[in-house]
Tab-separated table of C-alpha atoms in Angstrom:
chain	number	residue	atom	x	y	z
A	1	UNK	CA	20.011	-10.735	16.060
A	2	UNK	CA	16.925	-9.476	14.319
A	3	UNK	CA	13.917	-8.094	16.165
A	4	UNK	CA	11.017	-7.805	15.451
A	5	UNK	CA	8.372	-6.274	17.711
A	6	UNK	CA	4.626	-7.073	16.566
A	7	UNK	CA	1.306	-7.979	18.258
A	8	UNK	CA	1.205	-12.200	17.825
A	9	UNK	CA	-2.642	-11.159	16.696
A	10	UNK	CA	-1.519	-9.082	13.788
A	11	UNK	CA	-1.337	-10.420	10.476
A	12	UNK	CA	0.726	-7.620	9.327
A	13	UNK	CA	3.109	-8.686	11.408
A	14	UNK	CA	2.914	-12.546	10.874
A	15	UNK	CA	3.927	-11.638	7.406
A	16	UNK	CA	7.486	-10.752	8.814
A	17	UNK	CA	7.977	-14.232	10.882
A	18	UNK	CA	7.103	-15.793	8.247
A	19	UNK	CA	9.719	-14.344	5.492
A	20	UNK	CA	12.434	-14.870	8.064
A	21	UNK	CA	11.035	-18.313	8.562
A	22	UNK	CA	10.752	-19.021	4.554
A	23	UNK	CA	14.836	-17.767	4.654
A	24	UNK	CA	15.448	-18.872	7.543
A	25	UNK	CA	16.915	-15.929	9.101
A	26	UNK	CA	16.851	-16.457	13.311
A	27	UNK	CA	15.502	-13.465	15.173
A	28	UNK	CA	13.827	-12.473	18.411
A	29	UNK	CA	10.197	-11.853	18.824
A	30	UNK	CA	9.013	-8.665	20.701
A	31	UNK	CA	5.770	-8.742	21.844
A	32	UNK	CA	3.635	-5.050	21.633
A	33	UNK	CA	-0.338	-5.548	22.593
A	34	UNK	CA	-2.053	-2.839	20.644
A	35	UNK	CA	-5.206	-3.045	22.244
A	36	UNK	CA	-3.078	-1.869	25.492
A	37	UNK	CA	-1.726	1.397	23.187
A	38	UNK	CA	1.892	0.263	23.684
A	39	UNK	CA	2.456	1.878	20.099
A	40	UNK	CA	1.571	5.149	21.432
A	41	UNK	CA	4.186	5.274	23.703
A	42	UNK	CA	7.394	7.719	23.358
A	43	UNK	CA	9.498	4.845	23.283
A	44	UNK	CA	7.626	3.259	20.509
A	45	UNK	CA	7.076	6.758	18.741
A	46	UNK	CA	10.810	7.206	19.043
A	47	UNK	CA	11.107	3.565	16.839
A	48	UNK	CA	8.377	4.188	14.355
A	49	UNK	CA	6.529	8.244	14.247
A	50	UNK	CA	3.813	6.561	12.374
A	51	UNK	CA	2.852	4.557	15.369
A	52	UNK	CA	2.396	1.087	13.829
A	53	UNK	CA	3.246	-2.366	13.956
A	54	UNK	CA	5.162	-3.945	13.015
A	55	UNK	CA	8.810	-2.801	12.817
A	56	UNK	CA	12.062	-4.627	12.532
A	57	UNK	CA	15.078	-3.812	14.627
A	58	UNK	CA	18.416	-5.089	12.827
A	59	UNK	CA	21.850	-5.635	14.400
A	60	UNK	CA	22.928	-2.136	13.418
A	61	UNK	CA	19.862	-0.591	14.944
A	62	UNK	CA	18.496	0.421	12.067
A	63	UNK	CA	14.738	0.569	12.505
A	64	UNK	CA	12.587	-0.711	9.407
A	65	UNK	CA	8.902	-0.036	8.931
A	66	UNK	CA	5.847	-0.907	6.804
A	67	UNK	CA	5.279	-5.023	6.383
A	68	UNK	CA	5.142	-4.590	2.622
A	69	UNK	CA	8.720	-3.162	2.747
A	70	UNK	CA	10.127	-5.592	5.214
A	71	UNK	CA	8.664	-8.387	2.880
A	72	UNK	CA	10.719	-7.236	0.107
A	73	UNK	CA	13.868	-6.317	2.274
A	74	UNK	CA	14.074	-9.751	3.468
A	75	UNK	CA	13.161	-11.131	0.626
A	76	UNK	CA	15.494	-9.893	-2.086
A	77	UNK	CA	18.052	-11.686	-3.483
A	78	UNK	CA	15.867	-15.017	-2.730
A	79	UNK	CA	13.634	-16.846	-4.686
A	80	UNK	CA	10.792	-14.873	-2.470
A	81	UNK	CA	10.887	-11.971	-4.778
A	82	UNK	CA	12.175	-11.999	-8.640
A	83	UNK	CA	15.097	-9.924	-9.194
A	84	UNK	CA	13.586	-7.467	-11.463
A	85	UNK	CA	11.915	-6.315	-14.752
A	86	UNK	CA	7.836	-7.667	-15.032
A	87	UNK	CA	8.218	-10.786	-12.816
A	88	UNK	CA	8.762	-7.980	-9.677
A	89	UNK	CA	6.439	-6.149	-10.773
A	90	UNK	CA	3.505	-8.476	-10.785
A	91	UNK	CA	4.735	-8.841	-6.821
A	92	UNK	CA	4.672	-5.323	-6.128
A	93	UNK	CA	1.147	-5.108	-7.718
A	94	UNK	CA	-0.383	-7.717	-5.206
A	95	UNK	CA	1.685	-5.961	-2.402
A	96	UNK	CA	-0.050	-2.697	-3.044
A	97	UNK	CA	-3.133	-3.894	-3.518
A	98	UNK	CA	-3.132	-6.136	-0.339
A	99	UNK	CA	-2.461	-2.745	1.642
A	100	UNK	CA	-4.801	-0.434	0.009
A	101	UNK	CA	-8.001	-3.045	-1.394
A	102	UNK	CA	-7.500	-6.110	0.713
A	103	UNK	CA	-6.213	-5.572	3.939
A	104	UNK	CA	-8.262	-2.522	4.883
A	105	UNK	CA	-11.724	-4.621	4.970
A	106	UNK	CA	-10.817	-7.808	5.769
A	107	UNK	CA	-8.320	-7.173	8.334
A	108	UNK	CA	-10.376	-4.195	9.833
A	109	UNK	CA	-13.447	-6.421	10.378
A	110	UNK	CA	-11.601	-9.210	11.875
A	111	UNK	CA	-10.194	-6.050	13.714
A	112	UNK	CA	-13.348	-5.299	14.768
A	113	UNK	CA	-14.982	-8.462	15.547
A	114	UNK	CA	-12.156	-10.891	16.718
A	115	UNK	CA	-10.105	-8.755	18.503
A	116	UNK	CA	-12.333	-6.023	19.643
A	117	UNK	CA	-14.896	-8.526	20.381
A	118	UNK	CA	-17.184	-5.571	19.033
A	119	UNK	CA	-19.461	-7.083	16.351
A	120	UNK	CA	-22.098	-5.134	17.837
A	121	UNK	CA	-20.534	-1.481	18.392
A	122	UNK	CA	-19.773	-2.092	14.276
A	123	UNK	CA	-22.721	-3.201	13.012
A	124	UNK	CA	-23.339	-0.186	10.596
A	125	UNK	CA	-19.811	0.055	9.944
A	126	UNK	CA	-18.963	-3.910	9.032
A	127	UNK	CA	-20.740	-4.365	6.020
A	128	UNK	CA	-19.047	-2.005	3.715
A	129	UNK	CA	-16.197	-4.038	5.197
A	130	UNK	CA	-17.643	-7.287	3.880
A	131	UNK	CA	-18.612	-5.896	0.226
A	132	UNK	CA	-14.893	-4.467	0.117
A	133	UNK	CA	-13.304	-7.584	0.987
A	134	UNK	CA	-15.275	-9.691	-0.809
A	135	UNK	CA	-14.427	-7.736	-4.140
A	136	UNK	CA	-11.090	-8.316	-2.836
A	137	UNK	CA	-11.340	-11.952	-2.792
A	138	UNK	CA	-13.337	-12.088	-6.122
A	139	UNK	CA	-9.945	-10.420	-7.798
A	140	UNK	CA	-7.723	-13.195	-5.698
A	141	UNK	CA	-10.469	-15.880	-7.445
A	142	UNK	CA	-9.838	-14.449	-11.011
A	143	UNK	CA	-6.181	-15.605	-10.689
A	144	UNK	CA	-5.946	-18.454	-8.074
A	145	UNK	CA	-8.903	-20.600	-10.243
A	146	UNK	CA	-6.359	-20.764	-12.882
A	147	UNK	CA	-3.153	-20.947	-11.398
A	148	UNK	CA	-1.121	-21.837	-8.470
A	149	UNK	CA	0.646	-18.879	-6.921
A	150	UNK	CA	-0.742	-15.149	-7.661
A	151	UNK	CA	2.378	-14.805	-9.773
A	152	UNK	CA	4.211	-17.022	-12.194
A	153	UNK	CA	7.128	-16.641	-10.239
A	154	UNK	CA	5.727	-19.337	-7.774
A	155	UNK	CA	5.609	-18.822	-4.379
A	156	UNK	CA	6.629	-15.089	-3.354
A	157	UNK	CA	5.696	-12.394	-1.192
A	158	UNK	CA	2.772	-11.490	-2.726
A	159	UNK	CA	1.692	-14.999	-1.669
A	160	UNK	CA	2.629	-14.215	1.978
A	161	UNK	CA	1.265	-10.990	1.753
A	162	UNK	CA	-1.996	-12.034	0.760
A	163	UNK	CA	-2.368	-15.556	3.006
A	164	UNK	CA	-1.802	-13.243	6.044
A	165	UNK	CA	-5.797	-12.054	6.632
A	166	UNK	CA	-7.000	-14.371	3.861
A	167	UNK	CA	-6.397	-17.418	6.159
A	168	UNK	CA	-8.139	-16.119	9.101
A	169	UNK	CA	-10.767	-14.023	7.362
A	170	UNK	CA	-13.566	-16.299	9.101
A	171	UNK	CA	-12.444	-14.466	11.881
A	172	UNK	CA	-13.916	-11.385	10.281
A	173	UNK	CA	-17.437	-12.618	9.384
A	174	UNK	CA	-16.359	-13.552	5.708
A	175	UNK	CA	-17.217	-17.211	4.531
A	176	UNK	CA	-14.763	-18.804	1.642
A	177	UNK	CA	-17.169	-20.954	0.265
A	178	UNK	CA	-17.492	-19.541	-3.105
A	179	UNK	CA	-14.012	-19.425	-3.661
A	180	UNK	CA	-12.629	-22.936	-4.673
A	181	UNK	CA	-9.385	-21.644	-5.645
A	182	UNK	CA	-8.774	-19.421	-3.181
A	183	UNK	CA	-9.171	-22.484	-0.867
A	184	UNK	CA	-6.624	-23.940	-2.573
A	185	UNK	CA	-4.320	-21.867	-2.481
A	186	UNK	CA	-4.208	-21.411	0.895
A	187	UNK	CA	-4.009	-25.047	1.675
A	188	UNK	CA	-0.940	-25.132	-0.679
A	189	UNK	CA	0.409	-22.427	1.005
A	190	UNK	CA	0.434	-24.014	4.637
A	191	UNK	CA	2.248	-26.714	2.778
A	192	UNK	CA	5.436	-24.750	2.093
A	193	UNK	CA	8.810	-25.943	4.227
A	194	UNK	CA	8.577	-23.735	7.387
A	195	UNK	CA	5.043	-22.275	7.276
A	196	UNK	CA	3.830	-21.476	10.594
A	197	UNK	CA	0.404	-20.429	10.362
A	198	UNK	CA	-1.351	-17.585	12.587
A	199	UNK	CA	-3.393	-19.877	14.722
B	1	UNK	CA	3.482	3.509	-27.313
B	2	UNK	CA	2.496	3.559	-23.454
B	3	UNK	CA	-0.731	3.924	-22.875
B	4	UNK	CA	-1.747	5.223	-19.565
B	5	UNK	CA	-5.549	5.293	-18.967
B	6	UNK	CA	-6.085	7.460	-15.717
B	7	UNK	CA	-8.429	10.127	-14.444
B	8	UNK	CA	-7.296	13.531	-15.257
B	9	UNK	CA	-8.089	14.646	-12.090
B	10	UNK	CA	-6.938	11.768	-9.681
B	11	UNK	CA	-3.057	11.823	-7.999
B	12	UNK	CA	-2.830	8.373	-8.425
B	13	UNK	CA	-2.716	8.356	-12.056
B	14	UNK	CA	-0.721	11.912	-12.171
B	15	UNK	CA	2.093	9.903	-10.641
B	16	UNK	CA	2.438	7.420	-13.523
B	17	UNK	CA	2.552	10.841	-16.137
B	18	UNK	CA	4.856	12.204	-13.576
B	19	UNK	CA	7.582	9.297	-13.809
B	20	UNK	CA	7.064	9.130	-17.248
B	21	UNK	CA	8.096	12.950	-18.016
B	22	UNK	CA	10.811	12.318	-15.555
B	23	UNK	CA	12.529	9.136	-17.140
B	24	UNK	CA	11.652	11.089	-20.690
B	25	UNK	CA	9.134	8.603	-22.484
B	26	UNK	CA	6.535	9.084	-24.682
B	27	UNK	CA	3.075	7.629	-23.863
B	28	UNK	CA	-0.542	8.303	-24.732
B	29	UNK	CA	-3.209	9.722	-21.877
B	30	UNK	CA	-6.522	7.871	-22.076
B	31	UNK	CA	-8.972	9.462	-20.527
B	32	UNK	CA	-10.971	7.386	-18.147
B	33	UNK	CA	-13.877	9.264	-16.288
B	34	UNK	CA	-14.626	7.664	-12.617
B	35	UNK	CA	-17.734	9.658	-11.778
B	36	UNK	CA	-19.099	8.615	-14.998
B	37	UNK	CA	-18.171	4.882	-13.636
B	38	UNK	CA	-16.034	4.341	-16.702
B	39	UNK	CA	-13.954	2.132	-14.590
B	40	UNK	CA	-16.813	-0.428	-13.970
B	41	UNK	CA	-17.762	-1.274	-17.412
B	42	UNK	CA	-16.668	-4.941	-18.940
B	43	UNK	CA	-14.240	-3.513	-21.105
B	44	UNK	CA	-11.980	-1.579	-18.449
B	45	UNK	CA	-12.638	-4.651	-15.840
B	46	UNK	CA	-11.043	-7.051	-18.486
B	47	UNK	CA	-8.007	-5.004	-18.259
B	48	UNK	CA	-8.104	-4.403	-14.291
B	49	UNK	CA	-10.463	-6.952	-12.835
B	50	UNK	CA	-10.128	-4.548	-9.969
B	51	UNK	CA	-11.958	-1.598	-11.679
B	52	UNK	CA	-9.509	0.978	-10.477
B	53	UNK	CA	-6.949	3.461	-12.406
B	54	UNK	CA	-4.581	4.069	-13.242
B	55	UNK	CA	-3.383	1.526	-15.419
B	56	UNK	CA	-1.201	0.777	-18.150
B	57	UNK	CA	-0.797	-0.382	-21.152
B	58	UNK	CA	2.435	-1.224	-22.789
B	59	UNK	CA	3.465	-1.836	-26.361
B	60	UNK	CA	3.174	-5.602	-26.499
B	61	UNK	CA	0.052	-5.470	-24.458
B	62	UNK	CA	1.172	-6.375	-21.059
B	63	UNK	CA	-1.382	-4.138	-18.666
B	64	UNK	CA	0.260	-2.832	-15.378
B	65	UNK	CA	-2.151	-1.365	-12.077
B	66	UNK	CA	-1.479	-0.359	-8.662
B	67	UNK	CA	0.378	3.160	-8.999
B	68	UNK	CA	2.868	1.826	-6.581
B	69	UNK	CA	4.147	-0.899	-8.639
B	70	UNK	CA	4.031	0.949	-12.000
B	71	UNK	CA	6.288	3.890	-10.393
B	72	UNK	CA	8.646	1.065	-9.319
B	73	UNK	CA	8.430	-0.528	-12.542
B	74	UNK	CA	9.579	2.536	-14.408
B	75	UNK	CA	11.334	4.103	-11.988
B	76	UNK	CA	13.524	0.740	-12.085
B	77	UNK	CA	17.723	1.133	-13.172
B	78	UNK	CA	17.271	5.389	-13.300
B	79	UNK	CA	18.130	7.138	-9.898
B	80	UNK	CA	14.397	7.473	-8.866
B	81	UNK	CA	14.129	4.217	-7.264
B	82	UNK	CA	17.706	3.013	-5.841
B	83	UNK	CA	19.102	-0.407	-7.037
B	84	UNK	CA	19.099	-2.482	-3.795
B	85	UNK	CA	19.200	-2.802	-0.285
B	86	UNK	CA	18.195	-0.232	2.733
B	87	UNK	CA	18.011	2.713	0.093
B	88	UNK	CA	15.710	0.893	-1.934
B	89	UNK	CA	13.628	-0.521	1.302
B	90	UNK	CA	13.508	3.407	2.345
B	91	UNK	CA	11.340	4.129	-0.973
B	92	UNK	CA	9.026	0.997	-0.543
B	93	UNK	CA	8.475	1.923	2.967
B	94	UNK	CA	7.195	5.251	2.078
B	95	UNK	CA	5.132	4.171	-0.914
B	96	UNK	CA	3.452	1.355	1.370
B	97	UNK	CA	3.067	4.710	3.838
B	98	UNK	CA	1.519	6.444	1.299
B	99	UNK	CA	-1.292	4.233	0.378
B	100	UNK	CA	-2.284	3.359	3.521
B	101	UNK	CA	-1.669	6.255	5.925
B	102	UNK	CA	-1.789	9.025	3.513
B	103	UNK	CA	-4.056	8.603	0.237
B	104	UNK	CA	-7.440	7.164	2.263
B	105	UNK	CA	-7.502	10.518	4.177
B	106	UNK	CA	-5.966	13.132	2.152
B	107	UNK	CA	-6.569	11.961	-1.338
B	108	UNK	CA	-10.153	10.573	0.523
B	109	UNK	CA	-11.277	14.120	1.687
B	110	UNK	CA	-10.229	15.550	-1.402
B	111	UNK	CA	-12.621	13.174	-3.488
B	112	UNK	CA	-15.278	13.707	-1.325
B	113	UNK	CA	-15.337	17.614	-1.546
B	114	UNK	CA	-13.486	18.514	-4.807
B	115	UNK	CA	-14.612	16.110	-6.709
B	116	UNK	CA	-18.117	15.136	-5.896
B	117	UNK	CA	-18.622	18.334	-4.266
B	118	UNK	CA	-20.309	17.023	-1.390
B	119	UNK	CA	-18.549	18.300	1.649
B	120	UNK	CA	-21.811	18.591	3.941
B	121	UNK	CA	-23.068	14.886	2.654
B	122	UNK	CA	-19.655	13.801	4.391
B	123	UNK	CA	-19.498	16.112	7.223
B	124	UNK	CA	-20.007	13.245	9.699
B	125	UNK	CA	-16.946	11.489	7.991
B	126	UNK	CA	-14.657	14.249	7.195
B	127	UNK	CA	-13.199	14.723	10.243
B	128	UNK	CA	-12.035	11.083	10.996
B	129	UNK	CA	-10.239	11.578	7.429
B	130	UNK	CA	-8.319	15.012	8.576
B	131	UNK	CA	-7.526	13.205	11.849
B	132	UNK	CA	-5.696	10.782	9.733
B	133	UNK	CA	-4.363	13.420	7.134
B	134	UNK	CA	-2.617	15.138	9.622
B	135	UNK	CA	-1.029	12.347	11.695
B	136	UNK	CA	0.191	11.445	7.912
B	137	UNK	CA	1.480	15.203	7.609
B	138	UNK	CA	2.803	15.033	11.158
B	139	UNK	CA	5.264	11.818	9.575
B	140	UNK	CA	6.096	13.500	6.566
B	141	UNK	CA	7.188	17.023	8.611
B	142	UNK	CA	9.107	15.109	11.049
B	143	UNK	CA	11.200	13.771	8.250
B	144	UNK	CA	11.222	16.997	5.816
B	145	UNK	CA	11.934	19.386	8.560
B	146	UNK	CA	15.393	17.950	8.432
B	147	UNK	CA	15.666	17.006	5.045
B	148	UNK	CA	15.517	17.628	1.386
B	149	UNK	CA	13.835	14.531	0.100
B	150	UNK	CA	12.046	12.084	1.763
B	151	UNK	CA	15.023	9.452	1.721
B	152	UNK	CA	18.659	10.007	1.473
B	153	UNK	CA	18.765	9.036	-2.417
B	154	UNK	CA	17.905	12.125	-3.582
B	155	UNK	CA	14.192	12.505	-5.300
B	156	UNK	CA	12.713	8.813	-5.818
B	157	UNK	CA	9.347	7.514	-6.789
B	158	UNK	CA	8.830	8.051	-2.628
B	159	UNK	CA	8.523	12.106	-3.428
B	160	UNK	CA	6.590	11.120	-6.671
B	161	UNK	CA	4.087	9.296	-4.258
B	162	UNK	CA	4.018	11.426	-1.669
B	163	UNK	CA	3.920	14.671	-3.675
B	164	UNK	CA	0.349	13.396	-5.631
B	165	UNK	CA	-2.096	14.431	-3.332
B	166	UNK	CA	0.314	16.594	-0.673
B	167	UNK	CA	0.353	19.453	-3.247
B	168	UNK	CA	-3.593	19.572	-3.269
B	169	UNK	CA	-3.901	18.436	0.194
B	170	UNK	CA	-5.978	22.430	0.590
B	171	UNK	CA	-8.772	20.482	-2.196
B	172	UNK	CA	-9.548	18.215	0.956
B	173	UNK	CA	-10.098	20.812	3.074
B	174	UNK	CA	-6.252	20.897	5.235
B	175	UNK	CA	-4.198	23.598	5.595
B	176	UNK	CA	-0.310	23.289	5.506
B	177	UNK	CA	0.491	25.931	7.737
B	178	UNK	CA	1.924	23.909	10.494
B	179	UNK	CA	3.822	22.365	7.743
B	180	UNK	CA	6.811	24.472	7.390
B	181	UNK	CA	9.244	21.481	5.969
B	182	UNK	CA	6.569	20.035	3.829
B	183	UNK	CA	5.566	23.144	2.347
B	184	UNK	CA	9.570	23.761	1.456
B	185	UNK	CA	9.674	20.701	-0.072
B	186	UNK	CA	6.806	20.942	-2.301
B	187	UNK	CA	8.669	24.335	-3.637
B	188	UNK	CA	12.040	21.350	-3.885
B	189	UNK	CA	9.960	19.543	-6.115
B	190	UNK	CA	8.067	21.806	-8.044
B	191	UNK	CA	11.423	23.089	-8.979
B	192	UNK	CA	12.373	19.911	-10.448
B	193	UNK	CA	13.413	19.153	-14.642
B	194	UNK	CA	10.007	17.836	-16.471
B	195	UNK	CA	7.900	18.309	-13.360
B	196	UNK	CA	4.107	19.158	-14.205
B	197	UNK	CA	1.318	19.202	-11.382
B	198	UNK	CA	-1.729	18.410	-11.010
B	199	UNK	CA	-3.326	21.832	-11.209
């Protein structure tokens, strides 16, 4: 069966429950707490040199990393990712820029607050967290106002890529008030067959 | 013809010029100048509403962004990005690597003292960056010590990725020294048909 070993805190790794949930795929949930440095260990290192959660064990022990990759491993050959040409494309593009524009501010000041419990210890640091994630939400706003998935492809994993922090951004300080379609989205989202939220 | 508009001086947009010499087609380099904040004016946000290059442009108008995606899009039916399956999920995980271990230290430090020049305005913040850098380098050794190319497929968009700001990692202040299989495999890839660097 397919494991997965994540922190139940992590979005990153709620992304990967979730794609085997969307096609329905059973596997086994391994629990890491990263706050008690159980990715540092050699037994971890051994799994993944880059020290992260989460990773994906499959039958033939082969060891995947990086949620963005699992996503699309999982995902291909289902209607969770188009098969190829622009329609992928416009996928990968939200991917990337979930990992590199999104997920680096509003996941590290939920980080930070929720799970550190450390609003204080951050408070010089957090709010070039907020005006980085909140330029990441105004670029999620420019699509979701107008449409209904962040590609024409409907729902995808650029979708579940994105819903991961956005749905528990409150967590890290950021209000969604001013984002109406963002709101939206996310409530359409949590309507899919077999969503399972992070709360 | 493809248009790329990119910083002549950035590794994110020399990897879209890189694929394109490597799958042989013709496009036209627009020059876009970040420090002059030609990335923030209204014209370059309608085409990326999130202000960052490279992008693309292609004939019918369609405009790509995230260097990720557009190596994937190009790279897509030639043998730098494999077809399907765990070859294919080998290059994704190392492009996902690369933009979120890798390029916010490396390419980071670099910006800060190669291209604004402003080493000692950052010296407070520089050395979390090479921290990160070389846990980064640390992956990429463990891997290249014992191989050619980062995966098994021969050179993919992963080395494309990868290679960007690796080959002027010394701009951000690291030295490669400890880096025996990295350094080898920067020769590997210089050596390469239609290869051009950044320098």
């Amino acid at each position: 069966m397919i494991e997965i070993y994540g922190d139940g805190q992590s979005g990153n790794c709620w992304k990967v429950r979730q794609i085997l949930d969307f096609t329905a795929r059973p596997y086994r949930w391994q629990e890491v707490n990263v706050l008690a440095r159980e990715t540092r260990t050699p037994a971890f290192l051994a799994l993944n040199p880059n020290g992260k959660v989460p990773i994906v064990r499959l039958d033939d022990g082969t060891v995947l990393t990086e949620s963005g990759a699992i996503l699309c491993h999982f995902a291909e050959g289902t209607p969770w990712l188009p098969e190829r040409g622009l329609p992928r494309t416009r996928v990968l593009e939200w991917l990337f820029f979930e990992q590199y524009s999104h997920e680096p501010n509003v996941a590290v000041a939920r980080y930070w607050i929720h799970y550190l419990n450390a609003k204080d210890e951050y408070a010089d640091r957090l709010p070039a967290r907020w005006e980085g994630g909140y330029k990441a939400l105004d670029v999620m706003e420019r699509r979701l106002g107008e449409h209904e998935w962040l590609t024409d492809a409907g729902p995808t994993v650029a979708d579940v890529a994105l819903y991961a922090y956005t749905h528990v951004a409150g967590e890290g300080g950021f209000t969604l008030e001013g984002y109406p379609g963002v709101r939206a989205w996310l409530g359409r989202f949590a309507g899919l067959q077999h969503y399972g939220g992070l709360k």
